[in-house]
XYZ file of C-alpha atoms in Angstrom:
596
model
C -0.042 0.161 -0.136
C 1.477 3.331 -1.039
C 0.227 6.662 -0.387
C 2.189 9.537 -2.307
C 3.838 12.083 -0.157
C 1.791 14.726 -2.236
C -1.558 13.015 -2.030
C -0.584 12.945 2.029
C 0.188 16.433 2.228
C -2.879 17.510 0.142
C -5.208 15.718 2.601
C -3.579 16.658 5.596
C -3.933 20.267 4.725
C -7.537 19.748 3.459
C -8.771 18.068 6.665
C -6.618 21.002 8.874
C -5.113 17.792 11.080
C -1.600 19.655 10.807
C -0.801 23.076 11.007
C 0.507 24.547 7.773
C 4.055 25.565 9.253
C 4.318 22.036 10.684
C 3.469 20.349 7.677
C 5.910 22.474 5.485
C 8.642 21.515 8.109
C 8.150 18.034 8.058
C 7.952 17.896 4.114
C 11.051 19.633 3.999
C 12.910 17.395 6.546
C 11.403 14.567 4.737
C 12.746 15.297 1.176
C 16.216 16.653 3.353
C 16.999 13.137 4.572
C 15.282 11.096 1.857
C 12.417 9.834 4.299
C 8.720 9.708 3.621
C 6.348 12.242 4.876
C 4.654 9.764 6.773
C 7.655 8.786 8.990
C 8.578 12.251 9.442
C 5.140 13.398 10.896
C 4.895 10.220 12.947
C 8.431 10.897 14.473
C 7.507 14.538 14.989
C 4.120 13.312 16.929
C 2.081 15.802 14.753
C -0.524 13.208 14.325
C -1.358 9.905 16.015
C -0.632 6.666 14.228
C -4.499 5.849 14.205
C -5.294 9.158 12.898
C -2.907 8.516 10.133
C -4.084 5.267 9.356
C -7.426 6.164 9.238
C -6.843 9.171 6.818
C -4.689 6.486 4.739
C -7.652 4.256 4.368
C -9.603 7.225 3.378
C -7.594 8.307 0.498
C -7.566 4.864 -0.757
C -11.113 4.674 -0.433
C -11.262 1.341 1.819
C -12.457 0.862 5.490
C -9.786 1.206 8.219
C -10.199 -1.629 10.919
C -8.645 -1.663 14.395
C -8.003 -5.196 15.365
C -6.459 -4.574 18.688
C -10.327 -3.952 19.830
C -11.736 -6.676 17.853
C -12.728 -10.014 19.062
C -12.616 -12.537 16.000
C -14.637 -15.488 15.993
C -12.308 -18.710 15.538
C -14.342 -19.981 12.623
C -13.865 -16.821 10.747
C -10.386 -16.415 11.657
C -9.730 -19.822 10.206
C -10.855 -19.243 6.615
C -7.428 -17.927 6.131
C -4.949 -20.472 7.555
C -2.663 -19.341 10.136
C 0.540 -19.657 7.642
C -0.936 -17.831 5.120
C -2.078 -14.781 7.593
C 1.145 -14.535 9.049
C 3.052 -14.601 5.420
C 0.705 -12.110 3.902
C 0.153 -10.331 6.882
C -3.855 -10.570 6.369
C -6.713 -11.526 8.747
C -9.930 -12.561 7.886
C -12.095 -10.856 10.499
C -15.711 -10.711 9.696
C -17.975 -13.016 7.440
C -21.748 -11.927 6.171
C -22.855 -14.434 3.790
C -20.837 -14.770 1.142
C -18.783 -11.747 1.811
C -15.662 -12.115 3.929
C -13.937 -8.701 5.384
C -9.917 -9.213 5.335
C -7.915 -6.567 7.251
C -4.440 -6.375 5.259
C -1.536 -4.356 5.139
C -1.302 -3.722 1.696
C -5.070 -3.863 0.298
C -3.882 -3.239 -2.954
C -2.160 -6.620 -3.205
C -4.873 -7.569 -5.783
C -3.128 -11.123 -6.423
C -3.491 -12.094 -2.946
C -7.038 -11.132 -2.909
C -7.738 -13.096 -6.026
C -6.102 -16.108 -4.585
C -8.344 -16.098 -1.382
C -11.516 -15.513 -3.036
C -11.117 -18.427 -5.552
C -9.896 -20.519 -2.675
C -12.726 -19.778 -0.490
C -15.667 -19.153 -3.115
C -16.030 -15.704 -1.105
C -16.171 -12.036 -2.019
C -13.423 -10.671 -0.470
C -13.816 -7.080 0.887
C -10.082 -5.645 1.798
C -9.480 -3.370 4.802
C -6.713 -1.233 6.094
C -5.073 -2.485 9.339
C -1.710 -1.441 10.944
C 0.946 -3.518 12.123
C 0.176 -3.773 15.500
C -3.337 -4.600 14.961
C -2.263 -7.392 12.555
C 0.089 -8.757 15.328
C -2.322 -8.898 18.126
C -4.915 -10.688 15.677
C -2.070 -13.231 15.069
C -2.244 -14.505 18.526
C -5.751 -15.304 18.203
C -4.848 -18.283 16.390
C -3.126 -19.963 19.565
C -5.331 -21.937 21.362
C -5.643 -21.431 25.154
C -3.079 -23.162 27.253
C -6.003 -25.450 28.875
C -7.146 -26.589 25.561
C -3.622 -26.982 24.168
C -2.979 -29.446 27.354
C -6.186 -31.062 27.079
C -5.381 -32.419 23.973
C -1.440 -33.557 24.799
C -1.535 -34.426 28.669
C -3.910 -37.639 28.089
C -1.304 -39.229 25.306
C 1.712 -39.074 27.695
C 2.838 -42.262 29.047
C 6.158 -42.285 30.676
C 5.226 -44.614 33.761
C 7.012 -47.360 32.245
C 10.467 -48.527 32.888
C 12.964 -47.897 30.132
C 15.530 -49.919 28.577
C 18.063 -47.448 28.573
C 19.230 -43.758 29.880
C 19.257 -43.202 33.506
C 16.321 -44.360 35.997
C 14.967 -42.392 38.287
C 12.752 -43.236 41.568
C 10.321 -40.291 42.434
C 8.401 -40.610 45.594
C 5.146 -38.690 46.198
C 5.764 -37.562 49.711
C 6.938 -39.871 52.508
C 6.066 -43.393 51.970
C 4.324 -42.316 48.314
C 3.780 -44.598 45.548
C 7.106 -45.029 43.314
C 7.176 -44.276 39.951
C 10.040 -45.374 37.533
C 10.871 -43.624 34.442
C 13.651 -43.730 31.596
C 14.562 -39.850 31.815
C 16.322 -39.655 28.328
C 13.498 -41.443 26.953
C 10.847 -39.063 28.845
C 12.749 -36.186 27.628
C 12.538 -37.182 23.855
C 9.024 -38.283 24.104
C 6.967 -36.115 21.432
C 4.164 -35.249 24.028
C 6.619 -34.201 26.815
C 8.503 -31.995 24.186
C 4.700 -30.358 22.898
C 3.992 -29.546 26.582
C 7.191 -27.860 27.426
C 7.066 -25.907 24.230
C 3.666 -25.072 24.817
C 4.468 -23.745 28.477
C 7.199 -21.624 26.640
C 5.025 -20.234 23.901
C 2.247 -19.151 26.081
C 4.288 -17.419 28.604
C 6.145 -15.274 25.694
C 2.740 -14.456 24.531
C 1.417 -13.607 27.748
C 4.435 -11.482 28.539
C 5.497 -13.417 31.668
C 8.976 -12.505 33.221
C 9.227 -16.012 34.985
C 7.740 -19.359 34.634
C 7.669 -21.481 38.009
C 7.130 -25.372 37.975
C 6.412 -26.377 41.067
C 6.092 -29.995 42.184
C 3.513 -31.041 44.657
C 2.446 -34.065 46.443
C 0.114 -35.138 43.520
C 0.583 -32.838 40.868
C 2.851 -30.095 39.269
C 1.602 -26.171 39.550
C 2.963 -24.346 36.863
C 2.634 -20.528 37.525
C 3.909 -17.347 35.336
C 4.994 -14.037 36.980
C 3.011 -11.403 34.829
C 3.861 -7.561 35.524
C 5.457 -8.587 39.023
C 2.610 -11.068 40.132
C 2.369 -14.793 40.203
C -0.553 -16.220 38.330
C -1.525 -20.018 38.281
C -1.334 -21.210 34.397
C -2.281 -24.849 34.571
C -2.254 -28.140 37.097
C -0.470 -31.108 35.504
C -0.283 -34.665 36.529
C 2.584 -35.575 38.469
C 3.518 -38.359 36.244
C 4.655 -35.643 33.511
C 7.329 -34.321 36.298
C 10.332 -36.168 35.301
C 9.815 -35.726 31.559
C 9.342 -32.173 31.720
C 12.350 -31.639 34.201
C 14.660 -34.007 32.098
C 13.508 -31.866 28.624
C 14.299 -28.444 30.156
C 17.749 -29.886 31.532
C 18.598 -31.270 28.004
C 17.503 -27.812 26.526
C 19.868 -25.954 29.384
C 22.580 -28.689 28.767
C 22.400 -29.606 32.386
C 23.094 -33.105 33.858
C 19.797 -34.641 33.352
C 21.243 -37.527 36.495
C 21.720 -34.960 38.985
C 19.161 -34.472 41.367
C 20.523 -33.752 44.841
C 22.292 -30.599 43.668
C 20.879 -26.969 42.266
C 21.819 -26.576 38.585
C 21.895 -23.363 36.560
C 21.728 -22.845 32.732
C 20.483 -21.251 30.072
C 18.900 -21.685 26.363
C 17.466 -19.589 23.593
C 13.878 -19.471 21.312
C 14.251 -17.512 18.281
C 11.218 -17.197 15.797
C 10.045 -14.195 13.213
C 8.206 -12.716 16.082
C 10.425 -13.032 19.115
C 13.908 -13.897 20.407
C 13.719 -14.946 24.056
C 16.517 -16.294 26.287
C 15.541 -18.156 29.123
C 17.710 -18.335 32.173
C 16.866 -21.701 34.456
C 17.216 -22.655 38.050
C 16.639 -26.258 38.727
C 16.633 -27.096 42.800
C 15.505 -30.392 44.622
C 12.641 -29.931 47.020
C 10.694 -32.466 48.927
C 8.109 -33.650 46.012
C 10.677 -33.636 43.460
C 12.521 -31.012 41.337
C 11.483 -27.289 41.186
C 12.331 -25.557 37.930
C 12.165 -21.326 37.558
C 12.828 -19.708 34.106
C 13.417 -16.234 33.883
C 12.475 -14.498 30.515
C 14.818 -12.341 28.922
C 13.579 -10.805 25.516
C 16.288 -9.914 23.458
C 14.325 -8.853 20.498
C 12.958 -5.888 22.397
C 14.438 -2.047 21.484
C 16.544 -0.616 24.074
C 14.299 1.464 26.350
C 14.714 4.976 26.986
C 14.886 6.685 30.582
C 11.496 8.569 29.470
C 9.896 4.839 28.583
C 11.090 3.472 32.058
C 9.220 6.035 34.039
C 11.597 8.891 34.969
C 10.026 12.405 34.945
C 11.746 15.702 33.779
C 13.747 17.094 36.913
C 15.027 13.649 37.584
C 15.949 13.135 33.931
C 18.029 16.259 34.009
C 19.818 15.327 36.907
C 20.707 11.488 35.739
C 21.608 12.964 31.992
C 24.207 15.427 33.931
C 25.658 12.922 36.355
C 25.998 10.127 34.119
C 28.178 12.494 31.638
C 30.896 13.048 34.249
C 34.055 11.395 33.503
C 34.315 9.548 36.915
C 32.404 9.075 40.052
C 29.811 6.075 40.967
C 26.056 6.004 39.787
C 24.190 3.701 42.189
C 20.625 2.166 41.573
C 19.096 0.301 44.558
C 16.148 -1.573 45.451
C 15.071 -4.878 46.407
C 15.312 -8.140 43.856
C 13.024 -7.688 41.071
C 12.615 -3.703 41.245
C 13.924 -3.295 37.516
C 17.600 -1.950 38.823
C 19.368 -3.757 35.889
C 16.917 -2.602 33.387
C 17.843 0.871 34.326
C 21.496 0.136 34.440
C 21.301 -1.388 30.807
C 19.472 1.769 29.512
C 22.247 4.424 31.239
C 24.612 2.041 29.740
C 23.323 2.084 26.352
C 23.108 5.844 26.627
C 26.918 5.732 27.529
C 27.603 3.395 24.645
C 29.725 5.532 22.141
C 32.734 4.482 20.222
C 35.076 6.693 22.093
C 34.704 5.061 25.213
C 35.606 1.631 26.887
C 32.302 -0.162 28.592
C 33.301 -3.297 30.781
C 30.655 -4.951 32.680
C 30.884 -7.695 35.495
C 27.279 -9.713 35.586
C 25.632 -12.427 37.054
C 24.295 -13.355 35.122
C 24.726 -11.739 31.767
C 20.938 -10.833 31.056
C 21.185 -8.989 27.907
C 23.834 -8.787 24.917
C 24.788 -5.051 24.296
C 26.815 -4.225 21.222
C 30.668 -2.901 21.790
C 30.136 -3.671 25.506
C 32.522 -6.072 26.948
C 30.497 -8.330 29.239
C 31.978 -10.688 31.725
C 30.174 -13.621 33.371
C 30.889 -13.918 37.174
C 31.757 -17.257 38.110
C 32.352 -18.329 41.806
C 32.941 -21.542 41.262
C 36.699 -20.802 40.115
C 36.917 -17.736 42.181
C 35.971 -15.187 39.468
C 34.054 -12.863 41.683
C 32.801 -9.478 41.362
C 35.874 -8.338 43.597
C 38.648 -10.287 41.432
C 37.001 -9.408 38.297
C 36.798 -5.706 39.013
C 40.457 -5.978 40.144
C 41.208 -7.463 36.836
C 39.143 -4.963 34.947
C 41.184 -2.180 36.309
C 44.022 -3.407 34.119
C 41.806 -3.149 30.945
C 41.865 0.353 30.207
C 38.220 1.042 31.052
C 36.191 4.495 31.000
C 33.176 2.887 32.254
C 32.568 -0.295 34.577
C 29.500 -1.556 35.362
C 29.635 -4.226 38.125
C 26.305 -6.357 38.495
C 26.011 -5.821 42.420
C 28.108 -4.436 45.201
C 27.686 -7.148 47.687
C 30.696 -7.320 50.137
C 33.297 -4.800 51.582
C 35.756 -5.828 49.449
C 33.542 -5.209 45.926
C 32.251 -1.715 47.901
C 36.355 -0.736 48.316
C 37.520 -1.506 44.666
C 34.341 0.113 43.006
C 35.210 3.325 45.183
C 38.868 3.243 44.459
C 37.945 2.698 40.699
C 35.776 5.880 40.863
C 38.790 7.831 42.429
C 41.250 6.782 39.968
C 39.033 8.111 36.937
C 36.625 5.665 35.957
C 32.718 6.159 36.260
C 31.080 3.163 37.613
C 27.791 1.823 37.692
C 26.331 -0.718 40.107
C 23.391 -2.051 42.185
C 22.837 -2.267 46.032
C 20.078 -3.792 47.751
C 18.738 -1.056 49.973
C 15.374 0.271 50.707
C 15.818 3.839 49.760
C 18.264 6.582 48.340
C 19.348 7.846 51.433
C 19.521 4.407 53.163
C 22.549 3.607 50.738
C 25.134 6.190 52.095
C 25.247 4.643 55.583
C 25.270 1.046 54.157
C 28.358 1.354 52.083
C 29.736 2.903 55.592
C 28.531 -0.592 57.258
C 30.383 -2.347 54.785
C 33.387 -0.475 56.055
C 33.947 2.307 53.107
C 35.046 5.257 54.842
C 32.438 8.138 54.629
C 34.722 10.762 53.252
C 35.418 8.421 50.213
C 31.519 7.815 49.542
C 31.047 11.371 49.775
C 33.784 12.267 47.043
C 32.992 9.261 44.767
C 29.082 8.982 44.755
C 27.557 11.235 42.122
C 23.801 10.084 42.179
C 21.736 7.429 43.995
C 18.514 6.186 42.026
C 16.137 4.239 44.293
C 13.566 2.476 42.613
C 10.163 -0.047 42.440
C 8.050 -1.265 39.614
C 4.173 -0.283 39.453
C 1.835 -2.044 37.294
C -0.081 0.249 34.785
C -3.438 0.450 34.169
C -4.715 -1.511 31.119
C -5.749 0.888 28.181
C -8.298 -1.157 27.064
C -10.519 -1.303 30.146
C -9.557 2.051 31.661
C -12.279 4.058 33.229
C -12.352 7.619 35.287
C -13.622 8.208 38.631
C -13.745 10.677 41.314
C -12.908 10.603 45.117
C -15.801 10.552 47.447
C -15.821 11.570 50.638
C -14.653 8.340 52.228
C -12.392 7.376 49.791
C -10.658 10.954 50.246
C -10.520 10.218 53.988
C -8.994 6.797 53.445
C -6.402 8.651 51.401
C -5.808 11.518 53.562
C -4.858 8.843 56.666
C -2.450 7.207 54.272
C -0.704 10.422 52.597
C 0.328 13.951 53.984
C -2.463 15.741 51.471
C -0.743 19.209 51.809
C 2.543 17.726 50.751
C 1.089 15.856 47.850
C -1.078 18.945 46.797
C 2.046 21.028 46.787
C 3.936 18.175 44.911
C 1.057 18.081 42.192
C 0.877 21.884 41.753
C 4.811 22.260 41.610
C 4.948 19.699 38.811
C 2.033 21.536 36.811
C -0.181 18.501 36.913
C -3.183 20.493 37.967
C -3.390 24.221 36.721
C -6.827 25.292 37.881
C -7.097 27.430 41.254
C -8.873 25.829 44.214
C -10.013 27.271 47.306
C -8.592 24.061 49.352
C -6.476 20.975 49.003
C -9.575 19.023 49.962
C -11.674 20.805 47.029
C -8.952 19.778 44.413
C -8.621 16.006 45.364
C -12.654 15.845 45.200
C -12.615 17.220 41.560
C -9.623 15.409 40.311
C -10.218 12.607 38.037
C -8.502 9.400 38.697
C -8.459 5.887 36.390
C -8.453 2.445 37.148
C -8.887 -0.855 34.932
C -12.106 -2.834 35.257
C -10.447 -5.939 34.219
C -10.807 -7.567 30.431
C -9.749 -10.495 28.278
C -6.150 -8.328 27.420
C -5.249 -7.865 30.912
C -4.821 -9.111 34.443
C -7.436 -7.430 37.115
C -7.105 -3.852 35.212
C -3.401 -3.687 34.852
C -1.049 -4.604 31.864
C 2.721 -3.831 31.553
C 4.909 -1.983 34.358
C 7.072 1.188 34.931
C 8.891 2.391 37.619
C 8.471 4.822 40.473
C 11.695 6.534 41.289
C 13.581 8.774 43.938
C 16.837 10.197 42.480
C 19.097 11.466 44.968
C 22.105 13.934 43.713
C 24.956 14.294 46.109
C 25.263 17.979 46.740
C 27.580 19.845 48.707
C 25.170 19.876 51.922
C 24.552 15.938 51.341
C 28.447 15.438 51.386
C 28.969 17.351 54.620
C 26.295 15.066 56.267
C 27.677 11.874 54.988
C 31.342 13.071 56.205
C 29.611 13.830 59.627
C 28.224 10.060 59.404
C 24.484 11.343 59.364
C 21.573 8.882 59.404
C 19.376 7.952 56.242
C 16.607 10.136 57.525
C 18.548 13.114 58.180
C 20.109 12.839 54.675
C 16.493 11.979 52.995
C 15.154 15.147 54.613
C 18.060 17.337 53.256
C 17.653 15.963 50.021
C 13.801 16.463 50.144
C 14.661 20.413 50.852
C 16.650 20.456 47.585
C 14.114 19.059 45.622
C 14.085 15.424 45.642
C 10.727 13.385 45.066
C 10.494 10.315 47.129
C 9.338 7.016 45.584
C 5.823 7.348 47.354
C 5.402 11.060 45.922
C 6.441 9.613 42.587
C 3.882 7.092 42.554
C 1.341 9.311 43.720
C 2.088 11.784 40.766
C 1.900 9.110 38.525
C -1.536 8.025 40.125
C -2.792 11.569 39.503
C -1.619 11.334 36.079
C -4.140 8.304 35.548
C -0.938 5.877 34.777
C -1.563 3.503 37.691
C -3.592 3.250 40.525
C -2.903 4.298 44.734
C -3.362 0.472 45.309
C -0.548 -0.340 43.402
C 1.732 2.769 44.705
C 0.919 1.629 48.349
C 1.735 -2.147 47.505
C 5.200 -1.486 46.188
C 6.165 1.556 48.454
C 5.096 0.525 51.675
C 8.124 -0.685 54.017
């Protein structure tokens, strides 16, 4: 499908969708950089993609369909087979009598339309759809997890002794029934392969970050962690467990005959739609072996600090501090709070041809081009401390240390920052201000901490409201009273005004909160309980001269935080409330992740 720039310009101008000045500037930039006008106006966000697609459909004289919102009947969807739909990016979505509506990226592909018409005996009505809609509709070809397992589980027969391979005896609890299986044969059994493939495929499609396979006395529970929360996905017969464990061990290049010790491995899955690495951990438990797999999407493009959730003031501070040639940038928070993602995002900003970046990671989660990444291996004494000592002889400009865990690593990181290197790292502390006393507890001298630390970022992850089932509401008296018990309304009101979220003048803070519109998700087929996706809530502590003096005087975290707030720092709780008022998340989510 092609719409000429001249046509697009004419219709944009006629419908007054873009100002004349902006349109001329966009056209000039398109001609200068040999780009299409469409790409330039989308890049400049002069018009939404949906509006542009509707306009293009109007120019071409065909209907536009938004498949992101459409529920397609299975019998209609399957009129065009999945392979053909994928190849030609065409989806059958509605059938009325002998007419079949087909959503396409290129409705002018007359050869394809003729082919489908002859094959189905139906009159084809082509409609324009965007790539995101087509991609979403292609997922409809996937059966539900329960439906797929219903077909496969009954076919599994791994309860007989095998002729070769390692034989495992599993007891279901104390004195339970014995089950003997040939692990090698079980791992290669077709239904077992299909079960494991299906578990992995559905985890990817549902956007899970982890898969838990947990043996119990009589069955196996499979759970997915989606947007930070675990959900039951499937319960399987206990007889299938040895085959699943063996199959995943083979994929991860682990020892299938080792059942007493924990093992770690990894493998990758690649398709035309995704490229996902799986980090595998196997550990013996009372009823067998438990497996947890962490999913790392390697096909996703680099995130920006804005996409992660940083606001304007914090962005300015971070961009200023990370451009310094030396010092420490620390990201802190509990496990699973997105610290590594923030570090990778900062590293991507700093990754230019004129610097040498070296990392020490445990494990390496994402590959970064032109970055020298090293995997920690404690079995051979390649620790963060020994690796950091070796890296200092590699002429680095920037060093990323996955985690500061002990005094030796902390002292080496401080030494590297003192000697002209920029050090990026993480710590497990609850707040930005609490990081400074924590380093002192590790044995690092206060004056060294104050002179080397540039910035500390503390963070948590909150779930975002699902855009498909989002609804607005207002506080009533009871909701306002509940909110005011948990938050200092005066401070929150001041922060909201200072950040220019509310521009209207109110007589009182209560009047403002009762007038504001908030958002929540009702829950729909595309989300989990009204939430879809996550972003961060942050506090960014810049080490000013005032803060340095407090550190040198061995001040406690509360005193440092008070001084930082006086300098303009927004706490994680306050940042969360701002995102709640902006309609990005809910107050329940903010409370969930920020409560100490």
